[in-house]
Structure formats: structure tokens, C-alpha cells
PDB file of C-alpha atoms in Angstrom:
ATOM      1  CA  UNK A 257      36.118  64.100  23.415  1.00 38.00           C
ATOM      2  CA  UNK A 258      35.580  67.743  25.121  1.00 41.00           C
ATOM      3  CA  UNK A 259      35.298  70.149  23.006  1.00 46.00           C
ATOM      4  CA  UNK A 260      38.180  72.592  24.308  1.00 43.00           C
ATOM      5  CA  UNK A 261      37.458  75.345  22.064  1.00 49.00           C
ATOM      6  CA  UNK A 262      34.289  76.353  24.214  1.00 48.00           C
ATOM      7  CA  UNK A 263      35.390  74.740  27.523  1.00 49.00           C
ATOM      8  CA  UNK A 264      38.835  74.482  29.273  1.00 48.00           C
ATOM      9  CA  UNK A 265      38.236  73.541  33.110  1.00 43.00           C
ATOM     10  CA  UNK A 266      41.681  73.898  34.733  1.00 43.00           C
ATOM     11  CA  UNK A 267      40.984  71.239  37.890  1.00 45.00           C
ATOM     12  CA  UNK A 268      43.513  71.956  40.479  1.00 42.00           C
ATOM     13  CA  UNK A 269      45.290  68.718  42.196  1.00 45.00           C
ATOM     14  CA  UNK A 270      43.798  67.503  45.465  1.00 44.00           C
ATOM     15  CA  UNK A 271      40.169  68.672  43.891  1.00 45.00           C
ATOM     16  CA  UNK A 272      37.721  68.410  46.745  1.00 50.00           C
ATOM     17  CA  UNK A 273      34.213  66.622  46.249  1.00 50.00           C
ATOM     18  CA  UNK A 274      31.811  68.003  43.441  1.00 48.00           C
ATOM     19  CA  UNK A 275      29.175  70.025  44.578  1.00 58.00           C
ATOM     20  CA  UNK A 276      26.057  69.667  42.544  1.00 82.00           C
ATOM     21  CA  UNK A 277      26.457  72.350  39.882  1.00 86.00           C
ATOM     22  CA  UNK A 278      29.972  71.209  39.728  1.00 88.00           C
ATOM     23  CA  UNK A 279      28.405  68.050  38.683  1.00 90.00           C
ATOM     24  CA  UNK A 280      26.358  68.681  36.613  1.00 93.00           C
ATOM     25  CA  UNK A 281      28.381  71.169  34.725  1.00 94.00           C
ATOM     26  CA  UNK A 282      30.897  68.324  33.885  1.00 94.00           C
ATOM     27  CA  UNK A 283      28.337  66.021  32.742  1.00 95.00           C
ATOM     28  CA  UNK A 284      27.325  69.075  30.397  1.00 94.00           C
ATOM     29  CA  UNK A 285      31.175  69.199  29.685  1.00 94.00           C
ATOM     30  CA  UNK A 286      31.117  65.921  28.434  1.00 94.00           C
ATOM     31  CA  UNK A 287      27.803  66.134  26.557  1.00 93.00           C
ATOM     32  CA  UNK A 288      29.208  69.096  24.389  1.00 92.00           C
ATOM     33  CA  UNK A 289      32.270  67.810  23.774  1.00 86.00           C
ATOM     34  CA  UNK A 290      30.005  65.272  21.987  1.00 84.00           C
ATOM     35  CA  UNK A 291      28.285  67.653  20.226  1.00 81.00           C
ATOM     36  CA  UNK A 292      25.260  66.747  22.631  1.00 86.00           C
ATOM     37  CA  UNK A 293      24.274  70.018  22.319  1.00 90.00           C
ATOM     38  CA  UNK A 294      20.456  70.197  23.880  1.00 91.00           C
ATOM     39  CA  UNK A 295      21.780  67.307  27.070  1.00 94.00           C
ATOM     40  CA  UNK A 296      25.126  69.537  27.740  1.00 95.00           C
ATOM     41  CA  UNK A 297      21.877  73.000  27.662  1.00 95.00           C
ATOM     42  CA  UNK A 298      19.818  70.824  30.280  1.00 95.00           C
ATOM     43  CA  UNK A 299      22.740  70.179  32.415  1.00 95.00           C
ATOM     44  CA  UNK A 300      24.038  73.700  32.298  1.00 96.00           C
ATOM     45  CA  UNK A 301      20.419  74.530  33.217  1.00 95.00           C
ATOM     46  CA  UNK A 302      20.322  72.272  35.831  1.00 93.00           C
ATOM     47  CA  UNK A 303      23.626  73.871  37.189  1.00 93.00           C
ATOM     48  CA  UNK A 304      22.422  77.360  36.531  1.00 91.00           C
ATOM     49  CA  UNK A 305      19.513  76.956  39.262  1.00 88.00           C
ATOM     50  CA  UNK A 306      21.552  75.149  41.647  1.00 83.00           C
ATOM     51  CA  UNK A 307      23.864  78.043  42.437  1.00 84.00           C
ATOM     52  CA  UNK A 308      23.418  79.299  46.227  1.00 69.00           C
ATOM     53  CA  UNK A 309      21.576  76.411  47.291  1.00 60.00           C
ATOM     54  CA  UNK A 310      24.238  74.602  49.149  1.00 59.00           C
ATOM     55  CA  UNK A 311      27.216  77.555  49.187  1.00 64.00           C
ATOM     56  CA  UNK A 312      27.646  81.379  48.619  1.00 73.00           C
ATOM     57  CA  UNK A 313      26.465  82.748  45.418  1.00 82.00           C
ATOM     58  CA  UNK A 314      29.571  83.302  43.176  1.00 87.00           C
ATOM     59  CA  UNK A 315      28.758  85.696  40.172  1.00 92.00           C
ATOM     60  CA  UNK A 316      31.416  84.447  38.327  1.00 92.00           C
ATOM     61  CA  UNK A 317      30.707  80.572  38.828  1.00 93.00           C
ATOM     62  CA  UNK A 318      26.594  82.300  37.076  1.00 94.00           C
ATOM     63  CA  UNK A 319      28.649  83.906  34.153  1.00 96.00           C
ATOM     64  CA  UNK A 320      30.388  80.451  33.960  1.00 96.00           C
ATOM     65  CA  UNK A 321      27.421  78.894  32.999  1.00 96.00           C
ATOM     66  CA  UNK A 322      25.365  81.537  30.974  1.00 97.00           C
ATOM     67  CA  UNK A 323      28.404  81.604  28.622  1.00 97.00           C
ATOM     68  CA  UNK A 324      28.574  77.756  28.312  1.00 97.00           C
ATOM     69  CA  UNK A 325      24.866  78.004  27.924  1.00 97.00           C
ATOM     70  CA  UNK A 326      25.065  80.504  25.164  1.00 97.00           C
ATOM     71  CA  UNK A 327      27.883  77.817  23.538  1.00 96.00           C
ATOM     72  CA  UNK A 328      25.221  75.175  23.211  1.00 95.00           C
ATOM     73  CA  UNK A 329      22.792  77.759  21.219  1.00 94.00           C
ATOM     74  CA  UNK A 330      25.852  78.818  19.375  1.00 93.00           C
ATOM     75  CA  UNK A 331      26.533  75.655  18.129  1.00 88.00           C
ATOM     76  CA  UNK A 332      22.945  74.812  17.472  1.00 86.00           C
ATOM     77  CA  UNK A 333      22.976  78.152  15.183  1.00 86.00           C
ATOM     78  CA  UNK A 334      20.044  79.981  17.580  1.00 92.00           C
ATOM     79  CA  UNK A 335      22.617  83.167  17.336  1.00 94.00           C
ATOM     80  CA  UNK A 336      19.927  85.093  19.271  1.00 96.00           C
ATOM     81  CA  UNK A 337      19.523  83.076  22.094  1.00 96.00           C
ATOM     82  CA  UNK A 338      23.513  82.784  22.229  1.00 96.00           C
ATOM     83  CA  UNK A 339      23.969  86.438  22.029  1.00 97.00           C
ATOM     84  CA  UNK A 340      20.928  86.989  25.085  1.00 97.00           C
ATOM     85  CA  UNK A 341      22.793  84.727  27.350  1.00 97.00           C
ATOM     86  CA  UNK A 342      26.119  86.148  26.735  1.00 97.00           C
ATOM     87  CA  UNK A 343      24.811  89.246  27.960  1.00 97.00           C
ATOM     88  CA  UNK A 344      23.256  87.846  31.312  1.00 96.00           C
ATOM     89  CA  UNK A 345      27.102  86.407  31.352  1.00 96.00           C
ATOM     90  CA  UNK A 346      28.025  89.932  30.970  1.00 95.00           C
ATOM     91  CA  UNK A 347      25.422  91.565  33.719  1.00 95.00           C
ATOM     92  CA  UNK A 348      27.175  89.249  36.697  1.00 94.00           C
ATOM     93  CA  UNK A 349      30.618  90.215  35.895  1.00 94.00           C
ATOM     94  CA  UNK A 350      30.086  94.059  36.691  1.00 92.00           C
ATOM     95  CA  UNK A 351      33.273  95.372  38.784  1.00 89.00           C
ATOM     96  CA  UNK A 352      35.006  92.122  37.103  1.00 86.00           C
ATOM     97  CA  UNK A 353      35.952  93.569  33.674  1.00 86.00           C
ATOM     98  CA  UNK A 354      39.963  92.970  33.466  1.00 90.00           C
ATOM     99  CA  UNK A 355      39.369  88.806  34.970  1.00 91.00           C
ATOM    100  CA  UNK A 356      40.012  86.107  32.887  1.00 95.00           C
ATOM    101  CA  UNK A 357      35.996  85.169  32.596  1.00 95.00           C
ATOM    102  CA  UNK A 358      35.164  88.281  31.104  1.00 96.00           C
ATOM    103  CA  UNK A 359      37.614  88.151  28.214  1.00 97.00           C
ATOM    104  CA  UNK A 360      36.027  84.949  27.461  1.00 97.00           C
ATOM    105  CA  UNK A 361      33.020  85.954  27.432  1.00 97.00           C
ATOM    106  CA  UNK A 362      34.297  89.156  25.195  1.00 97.00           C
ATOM    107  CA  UNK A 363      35.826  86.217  23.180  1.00 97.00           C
ATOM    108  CA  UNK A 364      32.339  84.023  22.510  1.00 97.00           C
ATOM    109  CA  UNK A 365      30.684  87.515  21.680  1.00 98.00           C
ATOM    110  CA  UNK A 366      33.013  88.105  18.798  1.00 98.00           C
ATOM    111  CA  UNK A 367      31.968  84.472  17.047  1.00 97.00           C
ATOM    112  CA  UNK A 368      28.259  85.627  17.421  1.00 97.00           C
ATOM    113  CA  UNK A 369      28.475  88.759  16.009  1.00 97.00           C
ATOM    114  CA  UNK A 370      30.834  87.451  13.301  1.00 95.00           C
ATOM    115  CA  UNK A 371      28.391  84.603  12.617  1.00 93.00           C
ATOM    116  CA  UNK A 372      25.864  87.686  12.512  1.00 95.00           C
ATOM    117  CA  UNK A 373      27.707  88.957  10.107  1.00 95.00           C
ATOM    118  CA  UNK A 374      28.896  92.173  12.893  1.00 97.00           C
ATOM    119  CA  UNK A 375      32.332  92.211  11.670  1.00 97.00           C
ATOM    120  CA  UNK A 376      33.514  95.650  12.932  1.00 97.00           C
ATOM    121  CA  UNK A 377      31.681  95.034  16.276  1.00 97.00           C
ATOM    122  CA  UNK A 378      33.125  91.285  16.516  1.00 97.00           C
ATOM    123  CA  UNK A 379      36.627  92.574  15.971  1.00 98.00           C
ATOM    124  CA  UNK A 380      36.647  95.361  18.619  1.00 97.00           C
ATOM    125  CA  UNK A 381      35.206  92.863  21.097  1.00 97.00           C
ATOM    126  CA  UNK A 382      38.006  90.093  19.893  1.00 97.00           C
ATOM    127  CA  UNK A 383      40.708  92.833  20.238  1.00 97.00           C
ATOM    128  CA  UNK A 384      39.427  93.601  24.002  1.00 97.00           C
ATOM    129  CA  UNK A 385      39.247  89.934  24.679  1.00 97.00           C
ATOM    130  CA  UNK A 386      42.864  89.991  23.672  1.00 97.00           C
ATOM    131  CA  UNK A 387      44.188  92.909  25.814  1.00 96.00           C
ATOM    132  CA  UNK A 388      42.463  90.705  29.018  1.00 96.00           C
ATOM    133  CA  UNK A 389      43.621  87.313  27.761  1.00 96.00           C
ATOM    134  CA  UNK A 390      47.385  87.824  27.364  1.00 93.00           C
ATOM    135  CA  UNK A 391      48.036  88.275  30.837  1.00 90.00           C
ATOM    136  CA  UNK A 392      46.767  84.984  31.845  1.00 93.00           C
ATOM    137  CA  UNK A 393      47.911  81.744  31.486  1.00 94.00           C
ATOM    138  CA  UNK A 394      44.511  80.550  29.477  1.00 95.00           C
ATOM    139  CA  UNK A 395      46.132  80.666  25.994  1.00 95.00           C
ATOM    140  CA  UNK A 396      43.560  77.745  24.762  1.00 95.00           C
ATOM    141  CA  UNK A 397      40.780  80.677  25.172  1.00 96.00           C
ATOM    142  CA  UNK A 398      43.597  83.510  23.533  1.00 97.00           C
ATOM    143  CA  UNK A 399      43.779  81.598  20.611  1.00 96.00           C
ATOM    144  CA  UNK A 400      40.069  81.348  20.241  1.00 97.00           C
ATOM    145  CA  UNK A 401      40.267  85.321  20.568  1.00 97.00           C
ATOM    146  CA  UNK A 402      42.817  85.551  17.712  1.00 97.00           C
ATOM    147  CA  UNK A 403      40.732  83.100  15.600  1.00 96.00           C
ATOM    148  CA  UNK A 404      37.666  85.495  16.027  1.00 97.00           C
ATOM    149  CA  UNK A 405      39.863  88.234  15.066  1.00 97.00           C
ATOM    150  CA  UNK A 406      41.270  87.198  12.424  1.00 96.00           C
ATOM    151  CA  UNK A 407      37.288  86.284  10.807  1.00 95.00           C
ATOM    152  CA  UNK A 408      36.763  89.675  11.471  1.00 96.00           C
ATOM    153  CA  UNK A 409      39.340  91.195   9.380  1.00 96.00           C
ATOM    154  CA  UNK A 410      39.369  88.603   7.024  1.00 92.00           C
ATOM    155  CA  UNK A 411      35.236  89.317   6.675  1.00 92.00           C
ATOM    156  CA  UNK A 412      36.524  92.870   6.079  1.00 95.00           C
ATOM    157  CA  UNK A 413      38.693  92.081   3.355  1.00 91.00           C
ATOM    158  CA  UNK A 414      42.185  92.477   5.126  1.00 92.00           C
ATOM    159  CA  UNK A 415      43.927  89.127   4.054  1.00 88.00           C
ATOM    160  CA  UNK A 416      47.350  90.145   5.563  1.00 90.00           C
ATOM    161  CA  UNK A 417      45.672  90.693   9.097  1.00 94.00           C
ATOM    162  CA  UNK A 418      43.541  87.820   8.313  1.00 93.00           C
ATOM    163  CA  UNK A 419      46.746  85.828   7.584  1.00 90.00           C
ATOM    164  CA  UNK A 420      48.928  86.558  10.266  1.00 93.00           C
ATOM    165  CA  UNK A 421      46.350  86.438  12.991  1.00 95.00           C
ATOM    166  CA  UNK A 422      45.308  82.662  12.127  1.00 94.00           C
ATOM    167  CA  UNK A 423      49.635  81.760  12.168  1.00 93.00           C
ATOM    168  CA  UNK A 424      49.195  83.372  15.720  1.00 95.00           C
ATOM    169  CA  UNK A 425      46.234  81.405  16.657  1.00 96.00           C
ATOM    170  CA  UNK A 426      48.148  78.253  14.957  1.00 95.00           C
ATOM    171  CA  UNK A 427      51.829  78.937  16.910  1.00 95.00           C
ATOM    172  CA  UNK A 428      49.216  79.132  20.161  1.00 95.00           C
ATOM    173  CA  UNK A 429      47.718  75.790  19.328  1.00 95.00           C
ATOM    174  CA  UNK A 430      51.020  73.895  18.541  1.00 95.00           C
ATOM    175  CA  UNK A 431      52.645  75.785  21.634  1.00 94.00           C
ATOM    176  CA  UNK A 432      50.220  74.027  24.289  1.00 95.00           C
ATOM    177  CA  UNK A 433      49.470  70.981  21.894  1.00 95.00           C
ATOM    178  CA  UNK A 434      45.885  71.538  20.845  1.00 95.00           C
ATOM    179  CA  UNK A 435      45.238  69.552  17.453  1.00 95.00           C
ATOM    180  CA  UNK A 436      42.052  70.540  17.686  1.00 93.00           C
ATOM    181  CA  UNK A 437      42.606  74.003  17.904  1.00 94.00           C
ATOM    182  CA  UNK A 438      45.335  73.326  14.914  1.00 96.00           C
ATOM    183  CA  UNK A 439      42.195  71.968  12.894  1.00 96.00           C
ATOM    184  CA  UNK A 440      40.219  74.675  13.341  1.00 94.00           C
ATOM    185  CA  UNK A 441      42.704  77.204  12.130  1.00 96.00           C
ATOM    186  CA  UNK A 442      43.289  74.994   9.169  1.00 96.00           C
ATOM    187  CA  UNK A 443      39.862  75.151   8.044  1.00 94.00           C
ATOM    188  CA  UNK A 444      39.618  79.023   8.622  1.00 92.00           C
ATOM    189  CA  UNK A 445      42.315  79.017   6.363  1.00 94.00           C
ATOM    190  CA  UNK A 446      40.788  76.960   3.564  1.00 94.00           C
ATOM    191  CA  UNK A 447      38.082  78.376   3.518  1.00 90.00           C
ATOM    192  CA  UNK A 448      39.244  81.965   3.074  1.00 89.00           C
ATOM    193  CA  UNK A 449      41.451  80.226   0.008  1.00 91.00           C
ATOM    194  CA  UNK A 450      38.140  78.898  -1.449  1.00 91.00           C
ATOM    195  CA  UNK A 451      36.468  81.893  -1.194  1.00 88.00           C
ATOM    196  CA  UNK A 452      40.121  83.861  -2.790  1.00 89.00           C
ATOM    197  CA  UNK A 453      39.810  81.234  -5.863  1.00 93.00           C
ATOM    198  CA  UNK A 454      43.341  79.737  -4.311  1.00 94.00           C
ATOM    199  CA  UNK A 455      42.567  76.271  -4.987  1.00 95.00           C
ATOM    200  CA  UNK A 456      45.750  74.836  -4.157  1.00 95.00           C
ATOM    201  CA  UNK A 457      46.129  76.382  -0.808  1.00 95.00           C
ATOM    202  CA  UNK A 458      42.347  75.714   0.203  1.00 96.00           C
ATOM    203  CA  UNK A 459      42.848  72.297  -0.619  1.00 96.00           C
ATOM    204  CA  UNK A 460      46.084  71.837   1.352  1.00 96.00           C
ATOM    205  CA  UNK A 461      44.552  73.657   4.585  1.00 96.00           C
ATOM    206  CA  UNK A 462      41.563  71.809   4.409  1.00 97.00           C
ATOM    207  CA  UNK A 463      43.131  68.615   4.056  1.00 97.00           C
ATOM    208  CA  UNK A 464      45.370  68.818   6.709  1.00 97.00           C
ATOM    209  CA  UNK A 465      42.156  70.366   8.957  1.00 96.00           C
ATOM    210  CA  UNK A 466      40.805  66.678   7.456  1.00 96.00           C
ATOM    211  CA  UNK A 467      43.230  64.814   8.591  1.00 96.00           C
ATOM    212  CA  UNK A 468      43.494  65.747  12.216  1.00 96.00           C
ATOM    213  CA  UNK A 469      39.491  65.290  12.278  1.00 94.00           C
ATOM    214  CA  UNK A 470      39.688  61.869  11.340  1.00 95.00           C
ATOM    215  CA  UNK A 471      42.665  61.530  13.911  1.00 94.00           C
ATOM    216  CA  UNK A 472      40.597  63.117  17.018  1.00 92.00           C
ATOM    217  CA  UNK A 473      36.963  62.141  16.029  1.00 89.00           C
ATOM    218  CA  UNK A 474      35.654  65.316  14.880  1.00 89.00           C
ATOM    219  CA  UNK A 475      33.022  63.852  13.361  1.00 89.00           C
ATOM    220  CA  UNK A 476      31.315  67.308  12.969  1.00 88.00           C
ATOM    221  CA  UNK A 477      33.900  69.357  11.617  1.00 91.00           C
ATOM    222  CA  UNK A 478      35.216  66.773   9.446  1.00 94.00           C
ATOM    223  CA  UNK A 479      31.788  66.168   7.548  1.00 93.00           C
ATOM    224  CA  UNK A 480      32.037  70.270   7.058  1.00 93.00           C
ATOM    225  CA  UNK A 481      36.102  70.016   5.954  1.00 95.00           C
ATOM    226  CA  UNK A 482      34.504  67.119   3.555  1.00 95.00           C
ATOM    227  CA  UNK A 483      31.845  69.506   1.700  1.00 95.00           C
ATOM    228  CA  UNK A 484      34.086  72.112   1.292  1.00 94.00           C
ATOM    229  CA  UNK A 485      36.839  69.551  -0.121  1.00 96.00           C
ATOM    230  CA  UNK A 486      34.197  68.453  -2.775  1.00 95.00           C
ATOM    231  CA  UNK A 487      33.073  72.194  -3.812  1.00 95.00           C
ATOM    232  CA  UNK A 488      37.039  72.789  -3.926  1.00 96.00           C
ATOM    233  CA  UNK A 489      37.578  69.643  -6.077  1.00 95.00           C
ATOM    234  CA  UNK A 490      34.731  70.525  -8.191  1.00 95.00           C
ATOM    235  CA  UNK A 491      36.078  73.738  -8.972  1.00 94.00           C
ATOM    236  CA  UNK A 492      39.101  72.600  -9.853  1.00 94.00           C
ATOM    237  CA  UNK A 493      37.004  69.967 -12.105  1.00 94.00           C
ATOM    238  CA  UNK A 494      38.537  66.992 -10.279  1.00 94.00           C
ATOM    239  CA  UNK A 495      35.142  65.313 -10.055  1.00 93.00           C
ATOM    240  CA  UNK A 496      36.059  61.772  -9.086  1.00 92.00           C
ATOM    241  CA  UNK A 497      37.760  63.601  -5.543  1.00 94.00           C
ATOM    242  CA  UNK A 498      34.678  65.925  -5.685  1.00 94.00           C
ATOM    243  CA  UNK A 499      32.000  62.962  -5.341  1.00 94.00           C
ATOM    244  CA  UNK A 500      34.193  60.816  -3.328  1.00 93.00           C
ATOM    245  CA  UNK A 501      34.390  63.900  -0.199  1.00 95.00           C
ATOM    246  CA  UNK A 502      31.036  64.574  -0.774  1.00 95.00           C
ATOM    247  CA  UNK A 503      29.257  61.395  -0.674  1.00 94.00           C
ATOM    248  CA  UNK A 504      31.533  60.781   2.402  1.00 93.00           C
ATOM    249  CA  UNK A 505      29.989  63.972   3.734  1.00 93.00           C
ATOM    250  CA  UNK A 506      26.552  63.272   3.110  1.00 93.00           C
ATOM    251  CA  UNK A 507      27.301  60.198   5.113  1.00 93.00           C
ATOM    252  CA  UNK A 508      28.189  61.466   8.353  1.00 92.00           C
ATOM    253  CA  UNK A 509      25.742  64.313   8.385  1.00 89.00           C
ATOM    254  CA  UNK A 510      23.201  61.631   7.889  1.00 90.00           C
ATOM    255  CA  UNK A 511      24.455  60.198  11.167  1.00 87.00           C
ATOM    256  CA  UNK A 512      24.671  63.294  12.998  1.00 82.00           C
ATOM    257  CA  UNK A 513      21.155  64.488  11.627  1.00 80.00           C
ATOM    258  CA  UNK A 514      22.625  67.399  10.955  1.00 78.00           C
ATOM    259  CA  UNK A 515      19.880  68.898   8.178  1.00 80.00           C
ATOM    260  CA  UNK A 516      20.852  71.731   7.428  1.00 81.00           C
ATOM    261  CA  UNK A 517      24.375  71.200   6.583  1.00 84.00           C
ATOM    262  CA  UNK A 518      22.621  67.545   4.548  1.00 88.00           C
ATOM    263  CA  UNK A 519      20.776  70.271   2.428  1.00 90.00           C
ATOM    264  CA  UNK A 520      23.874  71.889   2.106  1.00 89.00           C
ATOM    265  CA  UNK A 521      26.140  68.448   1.156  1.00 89.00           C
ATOM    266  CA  UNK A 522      23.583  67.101  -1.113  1.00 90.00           C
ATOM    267  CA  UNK A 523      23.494  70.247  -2.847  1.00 89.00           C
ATOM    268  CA  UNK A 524      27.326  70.225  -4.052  1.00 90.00           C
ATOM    269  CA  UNK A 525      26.681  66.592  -4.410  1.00 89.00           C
ATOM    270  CA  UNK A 526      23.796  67.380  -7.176  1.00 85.00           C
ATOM    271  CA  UNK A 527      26.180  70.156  -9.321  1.00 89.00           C
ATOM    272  CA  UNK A 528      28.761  67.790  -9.513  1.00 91.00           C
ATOM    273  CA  UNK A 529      27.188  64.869 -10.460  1.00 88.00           C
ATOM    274  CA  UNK A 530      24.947  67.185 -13.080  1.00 85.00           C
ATOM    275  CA  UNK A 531      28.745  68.630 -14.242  1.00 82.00           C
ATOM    276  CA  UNK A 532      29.431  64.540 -15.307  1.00 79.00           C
ATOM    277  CA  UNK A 533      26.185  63.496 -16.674  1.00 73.00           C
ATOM    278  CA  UNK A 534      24.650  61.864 -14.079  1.00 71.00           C
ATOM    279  CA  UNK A 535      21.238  63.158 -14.313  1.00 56.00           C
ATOM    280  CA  UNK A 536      19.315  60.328 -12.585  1.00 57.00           C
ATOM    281  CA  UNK A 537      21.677  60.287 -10.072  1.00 59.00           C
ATOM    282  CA  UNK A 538      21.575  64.147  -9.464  1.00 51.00           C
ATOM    283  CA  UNK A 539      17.755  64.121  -8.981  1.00 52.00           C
TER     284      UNK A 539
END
């Protein structure tokens, strides 16, 4: 499934043959919507260098790709990398500051610098991504925009902006029909509960955020919904839930070979099972 949080190609009817980065940049499409992340990089690559062979150089079409680029080290948590590229985005869309690409690019900024823990930066960037956005008809990448936003203030410790913000981003979703777009909202949501000690609400957002993973095949965000489900259920000593999401979790991230986030899993999955006496299975 593409992943339409980072990439919404709007194909107009009657399309006309591919040319080669247009090829290649939907085979990277469909690599990163299966969290492919290093074959959707090559392809974008690939694309990258192929611009001007056979046509006109289109700056745009280059800040296209740099951005998509900087997705795939985004996702692969090399923040650096992500932020350099967004940046080369940035240098080809001089004189093109109110179009739709750079408020997109303004958009992928702000989850950088929020995952950099930039929140004042992040949310001035998500705010100008806004002003360009609502114009346009691209409302999949608005949303994103509002999302970022709404980190940002929530990182800052406004809940009510924080709040409101991700209801925005949800109406947005539901308005165009993007469940996974709904999901992601849904886990923003639980997780600023967990982190607020509302158990109850955490546990409802994140398990509807569950259940439209399981629906779509998010394999990745649902073994992240799962780990925070367990540390929620262990807080709320409901152990039997807590091991059940976890081990679950542990499970897929095993398939993915996703370490970092197995470190992560296995961790919660040692507290709790050291909270109920299982010491042998703990170690």
C-alpha cells in the first residue's frame, strides 16, 4: 500500500507514457509505501540523475525528488540526512515560494525538526506550510501540516492547541477518506494521553489507531500502536493485555527487522513480565 502521508501523485486522465524518472519514481512510490525504505532511496536516486536527459530540466520535478528522498532518511531515522536534502528541495524552488511543492516541503521540515526536538522552529515552518496549503486542493498534504503543528504545540505544552489541531487534521482525513491519515492522528492522540497519565483516553485512541492498522496493513505503525498499548496496559496494571500487545509487538518488529524499536518492545516486555514474577522469562 502507498504510503500517502509522504506521497500523493495526482495522475491526470489520459496520462501520456512514463518518461524514465517518471518511472522510476513510481517504482520508488511503491517501494515506500512498503516501507522499502533504502529500494524506494535508490529509485529516487535513480530518478534524481535522470532529470534533463531526455526533456527540459524542471526545478520543481528536482525538489520533487530531494523531498521524497529526504522521506526515505526520515523514515529510516537519519534526521540529518533528511533535513540536508530538504534543503537542496528548498534551493530549486527559489522564485517558487507560494506553489503547492514548497509548502510541502515547509510541511516535511516541520516533522524533522520536531523529531529534532526544534519545536518552536517546526511550528513556524508548519504554520507557513499552512498559509500555502489551504489554497490548494492537496488537503492529504494540509493535514500532514496540521499534524506537525499540532506536535509542535503539543511538545510545547499547549494541550488545547494540541487538541484542536489533531480534530482538524482528523475532520481533513475523514473529509477525503484517508484511514490512514485517521490512524495516524489517533496515535498522536494516544500518545499525548500516555504521556498526560490519561489512561483511558490513550487507550481508546490507540486502539482505534490499532484497529485501522490491522484493517490497511500497517504493519509498521501497528507494531508501534502495539508497544505503546502494552506500556499503557501496564500502567494501568492490566498485565495479561500488557503481555498479550507486547509479545504481539515483538513479533512483527522481528519481521520487519526493525531493531531499534525490538530493543524498545522487548524492553516493556521485560518490566512487565518482572511486575508478575516472571523472572526467567524477563531475562
Amino acid at each position: 500500500m502507498l504510503s500517502r502521508d509522504c506521497h500523493d501523485p495526482h495522475e491526470p486522465e489520459g496520462r501520456q507514457p512514463a518518461t524514465p524518472y517518471e518511472a522510476l519514481e513510481e517504482v520508488g512510490d511503491l517501494h515506500f509505501g512498503a516501507d522499502g525504505y533504502s529500494s524506494a532511496l535508490e529509485y529516487y536516486e535513480n530518478a534524481l540523475r535522470g532529470l534533463g536527459v531526455e526533456q527540459e530540466f524542471d526545478p520543481t520535478v528536482a525538489a520533487r525528488l530531494n523531498r521524497k528522498i529526504s522521506d526515505c532518511y526520515r523514515a529510516k531515522g537519519l534526521l540529518e540526512e533528511a533535513a540536508n536534502y530538504l534543503e537542496r528541495a528548498r534551493g530549486f524552488l527559489k522564485g517558487y515560494e507560494f506553489e503547492l511543492e514548497y509548502g510541502i516541503v515547509l510541511g516535511r521540515r516541520a516533522a524533522v525538526l520536531n523529531a529534532q526536538g526544534k519545536h518552536d522552529i517546526a511550528l513556524r515552518d508548519a504554520n507557513l506550510a499552512l498559509d500555502i496549503l489551504k489554497a490548494t486542493a492537496a488537503h492529504r498534504e494540509y493535514a500532514f501540516a496540521q499534524r506537525m503543528a499540532a506536535i509542535s504545540h503539543g511538545r510545547l505544552g499547549r494541550s488545547a492547541e494540541f487538541e484542536q489541531l489533531n480534530l482538524d487534521a482528523l475532520a481533513t482525513y475523514r473529509r477525503i477518506d484517508d484511514q490512514e491519515g485517521v490512524s495516524a492522528v489517533y496515535v498522536n492522540l494516544g500518545l499525548a494521553y500516555k504521556n498526560a497519565c490519561q489512561w483511558d483516553n490513550a487507550i481508546r485512541s490507540l486502539t482505534k489507531a490499532k484497529e485501522i492498522c490491522e484493517a490497511l496493513g500497517l504493519t509498521r505503525r501497528l507494531s508501534n500502536t502495539l508497544t505503546n498499548l502494552g506500556v499503557v496496559y501496564t500502567k494501568t496494571r492490566d498485565f495479561h493485555e500488557a503481555i498479550s500487545h507486547l509479545r504481539r509487538a515483538r513479533k512483527l518488529v522481528q519481521a520487519l527487522g526493525d531493531y531499534a524499536a525490538l530493543v524498545s518492545t522487548l524492553n516493556s516486555l521485560g518490566r512487565v513480565l518482572m511486575l508478575t514474577g516472571r523472572h526467567s522469562q524477563a531475562e
